[in-house]
Coordinates of C-alpha atoms (C1' of nucleotides) in Angstrom, one line a residue:
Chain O
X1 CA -12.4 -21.6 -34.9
X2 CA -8.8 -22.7 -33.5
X3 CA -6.8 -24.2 -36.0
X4 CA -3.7 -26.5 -35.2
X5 CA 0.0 -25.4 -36.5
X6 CA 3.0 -27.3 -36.3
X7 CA 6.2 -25.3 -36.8
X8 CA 9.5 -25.2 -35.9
X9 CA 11.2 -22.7 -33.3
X10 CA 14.2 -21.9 -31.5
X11 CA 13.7 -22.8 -27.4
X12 CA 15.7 -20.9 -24.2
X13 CA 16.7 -23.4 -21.8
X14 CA 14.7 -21.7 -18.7
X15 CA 14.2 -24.8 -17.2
X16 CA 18.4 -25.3 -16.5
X17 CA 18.3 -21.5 -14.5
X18 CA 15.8 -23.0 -12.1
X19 CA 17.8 -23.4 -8.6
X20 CA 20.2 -20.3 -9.8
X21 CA 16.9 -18.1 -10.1
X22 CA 15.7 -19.1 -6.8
X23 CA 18.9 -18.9 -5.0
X24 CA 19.0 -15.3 -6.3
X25 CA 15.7 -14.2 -4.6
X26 CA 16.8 -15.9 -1.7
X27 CA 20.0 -14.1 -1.3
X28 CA 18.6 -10.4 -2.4
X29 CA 15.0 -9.9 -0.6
X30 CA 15.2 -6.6 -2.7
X31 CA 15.8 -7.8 -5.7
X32 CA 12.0 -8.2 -6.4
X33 CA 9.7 -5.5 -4.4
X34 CA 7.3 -5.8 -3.0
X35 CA 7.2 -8.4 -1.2
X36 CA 4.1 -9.8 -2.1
X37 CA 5.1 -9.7 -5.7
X38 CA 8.2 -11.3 -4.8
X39 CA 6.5 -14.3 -3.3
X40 CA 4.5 -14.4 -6.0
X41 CA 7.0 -15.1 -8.5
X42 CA 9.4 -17.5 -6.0
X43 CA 6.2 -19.6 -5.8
X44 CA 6.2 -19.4 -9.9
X45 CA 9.6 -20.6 -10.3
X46 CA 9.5 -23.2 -7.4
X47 CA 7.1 -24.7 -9.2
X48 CA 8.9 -25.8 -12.2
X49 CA 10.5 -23.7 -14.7
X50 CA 9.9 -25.2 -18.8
X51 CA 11.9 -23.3 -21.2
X52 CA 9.9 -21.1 -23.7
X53 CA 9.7 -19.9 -27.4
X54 CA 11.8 -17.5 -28.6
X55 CA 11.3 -17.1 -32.5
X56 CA 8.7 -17.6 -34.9
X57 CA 8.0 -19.4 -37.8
X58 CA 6.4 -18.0 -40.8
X59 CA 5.5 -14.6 -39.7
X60 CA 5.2 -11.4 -42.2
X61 CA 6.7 -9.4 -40.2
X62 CA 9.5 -9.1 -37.8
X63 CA 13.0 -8.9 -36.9
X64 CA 14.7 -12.0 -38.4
X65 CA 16.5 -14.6 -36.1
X66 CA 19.8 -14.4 -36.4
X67 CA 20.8 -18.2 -36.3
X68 CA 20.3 -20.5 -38.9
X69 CA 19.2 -24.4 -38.6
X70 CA 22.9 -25.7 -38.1
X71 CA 23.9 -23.5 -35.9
X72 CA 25.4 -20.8 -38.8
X73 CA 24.5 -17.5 -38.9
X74 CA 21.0 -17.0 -40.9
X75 CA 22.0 -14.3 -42.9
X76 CA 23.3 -15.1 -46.5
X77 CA 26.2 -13.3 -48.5
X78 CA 23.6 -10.7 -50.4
X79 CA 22.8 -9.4 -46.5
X80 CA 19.1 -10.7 -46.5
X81 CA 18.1 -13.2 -43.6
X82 CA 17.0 -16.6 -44.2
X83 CA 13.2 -16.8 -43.4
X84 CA 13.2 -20.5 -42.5
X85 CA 15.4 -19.2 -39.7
X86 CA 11.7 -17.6 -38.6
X87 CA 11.8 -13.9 -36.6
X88 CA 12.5 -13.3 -32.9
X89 CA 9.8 -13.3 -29.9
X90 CA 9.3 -9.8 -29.1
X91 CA 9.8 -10.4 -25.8
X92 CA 13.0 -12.2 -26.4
X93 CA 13.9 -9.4 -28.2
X94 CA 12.6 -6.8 -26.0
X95 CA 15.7 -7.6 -23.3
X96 CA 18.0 -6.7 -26.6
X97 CA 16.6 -3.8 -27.0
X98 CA 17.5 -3.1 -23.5
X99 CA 21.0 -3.7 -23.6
X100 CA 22.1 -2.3 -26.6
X101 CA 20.1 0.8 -25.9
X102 CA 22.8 0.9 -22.6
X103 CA 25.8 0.3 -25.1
X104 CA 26.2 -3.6 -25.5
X105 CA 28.5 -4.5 -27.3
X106 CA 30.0 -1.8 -29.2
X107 CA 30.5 0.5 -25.9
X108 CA 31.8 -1.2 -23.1
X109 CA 32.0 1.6 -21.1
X110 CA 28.9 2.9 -21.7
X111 CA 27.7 -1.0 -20.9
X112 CA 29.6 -0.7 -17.8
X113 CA 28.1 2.7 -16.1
X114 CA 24.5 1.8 -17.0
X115 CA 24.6 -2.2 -16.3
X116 CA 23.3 -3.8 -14.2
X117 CA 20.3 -1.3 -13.6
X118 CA 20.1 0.1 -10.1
X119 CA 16.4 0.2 -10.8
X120 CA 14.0 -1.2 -13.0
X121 CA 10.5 -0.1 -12.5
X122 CA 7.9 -2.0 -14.7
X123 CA 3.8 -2.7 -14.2
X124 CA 2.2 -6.0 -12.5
X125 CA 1.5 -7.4 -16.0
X126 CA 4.7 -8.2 -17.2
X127 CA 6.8 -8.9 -13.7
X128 CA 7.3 -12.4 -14.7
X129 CA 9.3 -11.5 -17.6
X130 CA 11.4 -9.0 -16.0
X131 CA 12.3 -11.0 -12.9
X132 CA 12.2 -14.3 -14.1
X133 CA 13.2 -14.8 -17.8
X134 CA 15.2 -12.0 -17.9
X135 CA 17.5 -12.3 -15.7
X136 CA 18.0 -15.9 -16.6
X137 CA 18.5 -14.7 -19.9
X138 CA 20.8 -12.3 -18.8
X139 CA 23.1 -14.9 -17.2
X140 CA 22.9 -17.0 -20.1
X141 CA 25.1 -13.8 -22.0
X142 CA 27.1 -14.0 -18.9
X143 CA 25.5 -10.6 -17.8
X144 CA 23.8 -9.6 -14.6
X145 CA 20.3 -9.0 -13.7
X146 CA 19.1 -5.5 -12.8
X147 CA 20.0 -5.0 -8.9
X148 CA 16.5 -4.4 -8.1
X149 CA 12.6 -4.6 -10.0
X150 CA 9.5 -2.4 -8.6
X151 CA 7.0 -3.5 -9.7
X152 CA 3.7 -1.1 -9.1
X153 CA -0.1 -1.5 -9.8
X154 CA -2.5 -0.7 -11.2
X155 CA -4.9 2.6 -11.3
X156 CA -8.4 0.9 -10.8
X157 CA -12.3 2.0 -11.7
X158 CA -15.1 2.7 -8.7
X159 CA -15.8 -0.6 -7.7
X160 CA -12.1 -2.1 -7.9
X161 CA -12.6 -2.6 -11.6
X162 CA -9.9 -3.0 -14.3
X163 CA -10.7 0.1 -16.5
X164 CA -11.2 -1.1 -19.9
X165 CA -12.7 0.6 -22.9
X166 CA -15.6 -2.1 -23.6
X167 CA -16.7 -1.1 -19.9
X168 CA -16.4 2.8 -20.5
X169 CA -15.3 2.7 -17.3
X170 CA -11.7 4.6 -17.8
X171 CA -10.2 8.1 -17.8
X172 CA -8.8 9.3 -20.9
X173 CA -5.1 10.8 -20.1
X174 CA -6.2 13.5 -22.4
X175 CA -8.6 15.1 -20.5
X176 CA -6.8 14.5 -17.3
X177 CA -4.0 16.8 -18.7
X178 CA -6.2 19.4 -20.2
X179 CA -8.0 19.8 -16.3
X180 CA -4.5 18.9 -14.4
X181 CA -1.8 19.9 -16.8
X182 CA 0.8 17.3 -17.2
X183 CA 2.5 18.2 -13.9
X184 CA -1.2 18.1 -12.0
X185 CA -1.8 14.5 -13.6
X186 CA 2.2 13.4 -12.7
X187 CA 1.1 14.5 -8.7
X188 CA -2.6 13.1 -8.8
X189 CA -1.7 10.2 -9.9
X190 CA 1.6 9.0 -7.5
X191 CA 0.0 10.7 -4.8
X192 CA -3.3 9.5 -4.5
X193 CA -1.9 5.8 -6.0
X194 CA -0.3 3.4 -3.3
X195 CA 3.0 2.7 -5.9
X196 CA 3.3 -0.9 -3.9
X197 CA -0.6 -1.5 -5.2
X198 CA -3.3 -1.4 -6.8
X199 CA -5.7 2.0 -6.1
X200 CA -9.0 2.8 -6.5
X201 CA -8.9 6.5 -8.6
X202 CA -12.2 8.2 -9.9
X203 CA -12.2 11.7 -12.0
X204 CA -13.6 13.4 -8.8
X205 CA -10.7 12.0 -6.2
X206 CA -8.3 14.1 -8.8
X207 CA -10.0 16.7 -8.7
X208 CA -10.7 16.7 -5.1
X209 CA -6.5 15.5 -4.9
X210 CA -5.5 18.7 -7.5
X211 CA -7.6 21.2 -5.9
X212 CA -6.8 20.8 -2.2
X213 CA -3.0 20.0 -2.5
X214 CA -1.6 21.6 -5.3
X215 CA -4.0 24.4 -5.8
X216 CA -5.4 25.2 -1.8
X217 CA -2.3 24.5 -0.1
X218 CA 0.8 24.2 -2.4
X219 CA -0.1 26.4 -5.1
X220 CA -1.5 29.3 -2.6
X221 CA 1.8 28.8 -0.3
X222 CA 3.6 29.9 -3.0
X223 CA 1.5 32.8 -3.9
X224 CA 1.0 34.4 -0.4
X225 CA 4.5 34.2 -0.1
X226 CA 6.0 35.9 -3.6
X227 CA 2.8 38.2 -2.7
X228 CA 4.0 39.4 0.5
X229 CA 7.6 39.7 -0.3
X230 CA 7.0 41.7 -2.8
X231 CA 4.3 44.2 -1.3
X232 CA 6.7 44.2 1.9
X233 CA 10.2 44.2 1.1
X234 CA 9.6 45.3 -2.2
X235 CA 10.9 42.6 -3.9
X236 CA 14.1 42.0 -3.0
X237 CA 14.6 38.4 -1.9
X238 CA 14.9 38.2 1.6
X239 CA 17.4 35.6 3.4
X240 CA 16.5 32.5 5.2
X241 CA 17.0 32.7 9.3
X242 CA 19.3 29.5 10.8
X243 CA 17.0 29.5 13.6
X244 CA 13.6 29.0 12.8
X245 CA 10.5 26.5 13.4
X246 CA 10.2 26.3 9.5
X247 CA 13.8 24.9 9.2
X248 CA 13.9 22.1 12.2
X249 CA 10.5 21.1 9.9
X250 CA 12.5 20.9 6.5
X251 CA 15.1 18.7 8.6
X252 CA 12.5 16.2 9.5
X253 CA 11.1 16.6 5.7
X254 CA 13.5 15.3 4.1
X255 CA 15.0 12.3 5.5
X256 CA 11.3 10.9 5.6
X257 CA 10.7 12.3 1.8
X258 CA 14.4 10.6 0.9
X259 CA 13.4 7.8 2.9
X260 CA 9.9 7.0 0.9
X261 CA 11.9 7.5 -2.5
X262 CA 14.3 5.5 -2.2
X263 CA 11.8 2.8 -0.9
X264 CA 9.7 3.4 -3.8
X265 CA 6.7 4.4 -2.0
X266 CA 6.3 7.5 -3.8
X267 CA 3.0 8.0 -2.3
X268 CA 4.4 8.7 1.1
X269 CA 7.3 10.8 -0.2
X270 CA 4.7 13.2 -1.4
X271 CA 2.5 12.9 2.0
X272 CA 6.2 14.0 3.6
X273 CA 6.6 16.4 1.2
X274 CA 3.3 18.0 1.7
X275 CA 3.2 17.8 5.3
X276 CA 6.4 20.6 4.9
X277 CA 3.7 22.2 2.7
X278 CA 1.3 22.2 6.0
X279 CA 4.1 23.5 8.4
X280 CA 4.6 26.5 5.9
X281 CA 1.4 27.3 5.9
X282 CA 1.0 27.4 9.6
X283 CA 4.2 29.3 10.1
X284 CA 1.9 31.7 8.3
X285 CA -0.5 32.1 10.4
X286 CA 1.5 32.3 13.0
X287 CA 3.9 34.9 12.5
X288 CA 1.5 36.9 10.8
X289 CA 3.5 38.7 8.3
X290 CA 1.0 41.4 8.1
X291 CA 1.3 42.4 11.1
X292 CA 4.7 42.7 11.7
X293 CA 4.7 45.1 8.2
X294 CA 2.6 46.9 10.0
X295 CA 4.5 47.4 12.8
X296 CA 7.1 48.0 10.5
X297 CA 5.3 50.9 9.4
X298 CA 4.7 52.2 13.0
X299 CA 8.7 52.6 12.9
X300 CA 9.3 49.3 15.1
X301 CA 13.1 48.5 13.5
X302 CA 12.6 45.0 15.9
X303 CA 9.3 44.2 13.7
X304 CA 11.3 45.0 10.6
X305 CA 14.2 42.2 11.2
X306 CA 11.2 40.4 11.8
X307 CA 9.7 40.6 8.9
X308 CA 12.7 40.0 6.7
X309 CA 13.9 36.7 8.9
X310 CA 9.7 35.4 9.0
X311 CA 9.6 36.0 4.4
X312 CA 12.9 34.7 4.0
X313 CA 12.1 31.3 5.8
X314 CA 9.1 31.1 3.7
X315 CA 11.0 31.8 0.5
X316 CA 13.6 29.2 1.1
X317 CA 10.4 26.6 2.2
X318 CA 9.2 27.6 -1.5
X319 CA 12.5 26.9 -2.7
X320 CA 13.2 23.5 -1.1
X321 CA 9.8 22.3 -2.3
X322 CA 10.0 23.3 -5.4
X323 CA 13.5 21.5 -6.1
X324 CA 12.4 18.5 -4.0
X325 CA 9.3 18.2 -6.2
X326 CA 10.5 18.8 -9.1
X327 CA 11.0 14.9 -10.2
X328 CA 6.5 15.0 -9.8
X329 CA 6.0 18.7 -11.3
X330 CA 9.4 19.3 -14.2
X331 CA 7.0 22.1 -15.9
X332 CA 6.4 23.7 -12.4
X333 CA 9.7 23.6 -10.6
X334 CA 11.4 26.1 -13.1
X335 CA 7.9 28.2 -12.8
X336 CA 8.2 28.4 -9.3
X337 CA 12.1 29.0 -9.1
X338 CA 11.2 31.9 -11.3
X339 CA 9.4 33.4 -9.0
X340 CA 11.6 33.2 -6.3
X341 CA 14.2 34.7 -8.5
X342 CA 16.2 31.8 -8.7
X343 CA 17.8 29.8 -11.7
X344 CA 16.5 26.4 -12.2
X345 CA 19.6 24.3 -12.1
X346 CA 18.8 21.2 -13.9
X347 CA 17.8 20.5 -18.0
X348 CA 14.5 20.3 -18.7
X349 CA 15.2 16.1 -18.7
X350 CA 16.3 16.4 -14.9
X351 CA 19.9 16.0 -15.7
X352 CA 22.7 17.9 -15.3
X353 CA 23.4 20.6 -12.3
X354 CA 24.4 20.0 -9.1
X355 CA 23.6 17.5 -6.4
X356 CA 20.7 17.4 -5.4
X357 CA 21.0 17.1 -1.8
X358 CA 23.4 20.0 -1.6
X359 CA 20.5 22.2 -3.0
X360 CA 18.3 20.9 -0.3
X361 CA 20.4 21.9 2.7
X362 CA 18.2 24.8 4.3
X363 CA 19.7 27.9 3.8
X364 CA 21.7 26.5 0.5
X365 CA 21.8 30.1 -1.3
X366 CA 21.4 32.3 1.8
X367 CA 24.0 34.6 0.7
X368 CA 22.9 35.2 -2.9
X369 CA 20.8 38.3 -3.4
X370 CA 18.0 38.0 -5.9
X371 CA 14.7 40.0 -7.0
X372 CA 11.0 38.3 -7.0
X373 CA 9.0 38.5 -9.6
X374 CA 5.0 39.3 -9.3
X375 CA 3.0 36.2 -8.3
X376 CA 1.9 34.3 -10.7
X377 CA -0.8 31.3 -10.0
X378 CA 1.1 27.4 -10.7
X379 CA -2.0 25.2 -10.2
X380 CA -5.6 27.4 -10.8
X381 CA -8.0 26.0 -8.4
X382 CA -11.0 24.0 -10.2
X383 CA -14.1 25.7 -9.3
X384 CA -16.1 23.4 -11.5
X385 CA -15.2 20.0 -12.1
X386 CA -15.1 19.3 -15.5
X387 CA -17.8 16.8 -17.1
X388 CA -16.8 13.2 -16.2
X389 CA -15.4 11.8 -19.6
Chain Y
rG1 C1' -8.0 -26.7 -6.1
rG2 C1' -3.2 -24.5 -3.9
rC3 C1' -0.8 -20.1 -2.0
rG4 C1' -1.3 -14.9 -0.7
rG5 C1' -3.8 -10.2 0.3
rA6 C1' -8.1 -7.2 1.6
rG7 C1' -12.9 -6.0 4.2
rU8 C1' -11.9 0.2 10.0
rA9 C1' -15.7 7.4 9.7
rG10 C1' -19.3 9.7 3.4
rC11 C1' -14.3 8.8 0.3
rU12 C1' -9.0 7.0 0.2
rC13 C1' -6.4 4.7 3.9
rA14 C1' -3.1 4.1 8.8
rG15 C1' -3.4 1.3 13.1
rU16 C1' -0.9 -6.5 14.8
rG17 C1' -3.3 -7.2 22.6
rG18 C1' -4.3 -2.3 26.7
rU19 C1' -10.1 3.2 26.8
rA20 C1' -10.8 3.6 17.9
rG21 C1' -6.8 7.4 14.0
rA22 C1' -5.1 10.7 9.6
rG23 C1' -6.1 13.3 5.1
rC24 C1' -10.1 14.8 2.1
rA25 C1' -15.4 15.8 2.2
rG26 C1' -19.3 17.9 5.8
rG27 C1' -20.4 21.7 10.1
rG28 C1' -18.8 26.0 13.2
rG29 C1' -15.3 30.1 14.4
rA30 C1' -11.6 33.8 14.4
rC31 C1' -8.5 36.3 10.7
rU32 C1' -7.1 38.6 5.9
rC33 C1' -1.0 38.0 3.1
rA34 C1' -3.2 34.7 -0.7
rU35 C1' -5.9 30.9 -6.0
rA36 C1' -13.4 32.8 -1.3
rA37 C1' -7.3 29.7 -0.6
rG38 C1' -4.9 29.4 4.5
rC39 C1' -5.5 28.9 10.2
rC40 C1' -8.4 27.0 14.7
rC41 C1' -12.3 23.9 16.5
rU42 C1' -15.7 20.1 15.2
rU43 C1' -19.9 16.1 13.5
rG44 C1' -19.0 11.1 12.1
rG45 C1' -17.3 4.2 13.1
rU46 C1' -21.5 -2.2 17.1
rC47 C1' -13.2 -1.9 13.2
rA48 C1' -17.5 -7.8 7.2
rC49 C1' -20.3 -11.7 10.3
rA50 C1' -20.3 -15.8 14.1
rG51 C1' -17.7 -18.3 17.8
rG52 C1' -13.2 -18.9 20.8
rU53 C1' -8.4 -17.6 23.8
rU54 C1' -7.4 -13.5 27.3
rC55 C1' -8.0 -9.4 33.0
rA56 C1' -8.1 -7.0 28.1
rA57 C1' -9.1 -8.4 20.8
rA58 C1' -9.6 -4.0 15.0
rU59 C1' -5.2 -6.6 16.5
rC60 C1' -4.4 -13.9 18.3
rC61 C1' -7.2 -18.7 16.9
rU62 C1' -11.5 -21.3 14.2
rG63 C1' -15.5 -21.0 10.8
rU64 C1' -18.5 -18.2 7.3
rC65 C1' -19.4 -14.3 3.5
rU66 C1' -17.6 -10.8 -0.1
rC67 C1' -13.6 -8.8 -3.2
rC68 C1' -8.7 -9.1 -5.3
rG69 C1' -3.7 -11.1 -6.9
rC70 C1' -0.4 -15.3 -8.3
rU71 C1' -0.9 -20.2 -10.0
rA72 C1' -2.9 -25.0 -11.2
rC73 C1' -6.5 -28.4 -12.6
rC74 C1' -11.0 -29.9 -14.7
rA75 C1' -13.3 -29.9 -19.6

RNA sequence: GGCGGAGUAGCUCAGUGGUAGAGCAGGGGACUCAUAAGCCCUUGGUCACAGGUUCAAAUCCUGUCUCCGCUACCA
């Protein structure tokens, strides 16, 4: 049954911030990523822009507009708000929210080190608000627009369906993080989802995702190695060679990892990532560590040096990963530092510590003795999947 | 209706003119430090369909089918 209202309501004048907006994608191409999307929405506002609602009348709830009829403000001398001045679009409000929350007004210089937004990364469903109405908002308060908006896809059912509830065709979060942990569903999820698109996910691609990156490969790279520098060397943490096959790897690592990221395709920063993984692994098998202990043993002091130079690239790959992934897997990172016999660095919120890419320079902490701990699995392998939800 | 994207190995995808690729899954092998993980080798595809251009097409052009995104209109 629709039923016709008439009421009153405050207008933004979209419509005058028409050839600005468009001039603004065509002068920053990365303003609006990807592409795609950012043709999308320079085809929306080519087509006409009509200014929109921003308050509403005779709701029972809501924050109150702040302007009255005439102009005046809407709030009377007892400190209650007028109700004929209506309440404020959340979405109008919503851009508010943002600013204040970075210090506008009362904290200028708060305001001034977090606005404009280097990055705003927001979901498919609401890009026309955050590249379009936004900004022109913004530079209606004679304030900029973020300096770039990613905006990613969405995680689809089997078939390229939208998951939805009526369907049943979606995977509860909860479950995901009781098999994954929270870390396991953070790498599943930007690993195995293209961040520039929509992906096709199913419980079983996690699982197949979880069990043969973090667990096979990741997880067990970790463990052979805090397990044979402990039987070996006894523990003490041995130092990284500036020599190596492992390191010429980390240096093509990370400019393709640091690359992806700051492209926002975290996808592929975690295929370079993991690739780094694969090397380690390899380096391995090839140097077989267990040999050269037992060669050791046999009293070759040649074997011995070995040994030391072969565990100690391994434990600074461990170390490097472990800081490099630790944006994907926070609860892991410190886990894994532990291990090594390193202190994690940063607060459990990522901030604080030092650079980040001064930690990530093979060979960072080669002078600073340290002691392993006993291995201890980060990712359990899933033997049995779990029952689909 | 307009604009745009996609259709390549069982799965997820890369590959924009020069003899079809990766990861995972599947199969085999040699090892043993390790979460029966890791390493090595390997099976597997008329590149949606039909035409065309070219010495040569997954790649360029035309048409068709299917799916998806943005947007509009009809009512």
């Amino acid at each position: 049954m629709l039923q016709w209202l008439t009421e009153k309501n405050w207008f933004f004048r979209l419509s005058a911030y028409r050839d600005r907006l468009e001039r603004w994608f065509l002068d920053n191409p990365d303003a609006v990523q990807p592409d795609y999307r950012r043709n999308e929405m320079l085809g929306f506002i080519r087509q006409g822009l009509e200014d929109f609602s921003i308050s509403r009348a005779g709701a029972t709830w809501g924050i109150p507009f702040p302007i009255g009829e005439g102009g005046q403000t809407a709030q009377r001398e007892d400190g209650s708000w007028d109700a004929e001045a209506g309440t404020i679009y959340v979405w109008y409000d919503a851009l508010i929210n943002y600013i204040t929350g970075a210090g506008f007004p009362d904290d200028p210089d708060a305001f001034a080190r977090w606005w404009p937004a280097d990055l705003h990364v927001i979901g498919k469903d609401i890009a026309r608000f955050h590249t379009i109405y936004w900004p022109a908002m913004l530079w209606s308060a004679s304030l900029e627009a973020p300096r770039k908006v990613w905006i990613h896809g969405w995680l689809l059912a089997a078939g390229g369906e939208r998951m939805s509830k009526s369907r049943g065709n979606f995977l509860d979060p909860h479950d995901a993080v009781t098999a994954f942990g929270a870390d396991g569903v953070r790498y599943v999820t930007l690993r195995e989802v293209a961040f520039d698109r929509d992906t096709e996910v199913s419980w079983d691609s996690f699982v197949r995702r979880y069990n043969a990156d973090l667990a096979n490969d990741f997880g067990n790279l970790v463990n052979r190695t805090v397990s044979m520098a402990g039987r070996y060397l006894g523990g003490e943490r041995p130092a990284p060679t500036d020599g190596g096959s492992l390191r010429v790897a980390w240096l093509h690592a990370l400019p393709a990892y640091r690359g992806a990221i700051e492209g926002c395709l975290l996808h592929e920063a975690l295929a370079a990532l993991f690739e780094f993984v694969g090397a380690a692994n390899r380096f391995v098998d090839l140097e077989k560590p267990w040999e050269l202990s037992k060669a050791v043993k046999a009293g070759d002091a040649d074997a011995a040096d070995r040994l030391r130079g072969v565990l100690g690239d391994l434990v600074e790959a461990c170390r490097l990963l472990g800081l490099a992934a630790a944006p994907f897997l926070p609860n892991t990172a410190p886990r894994l530092l532990a291990q090594l016999g390193y202190a994690y660095p940063y607060r459990p919120d990522g901030n604080g510590g030092p650079a980040i890419l001064d930690e990530l320079a093979w060979g960072a902490h080669a002078a600073v003795p340290g002691t392993l701990t006993a291995p201890e699995p980060l990712f359990p392998r899933l033997d049995v999947e779990p029952a689909e939800p």
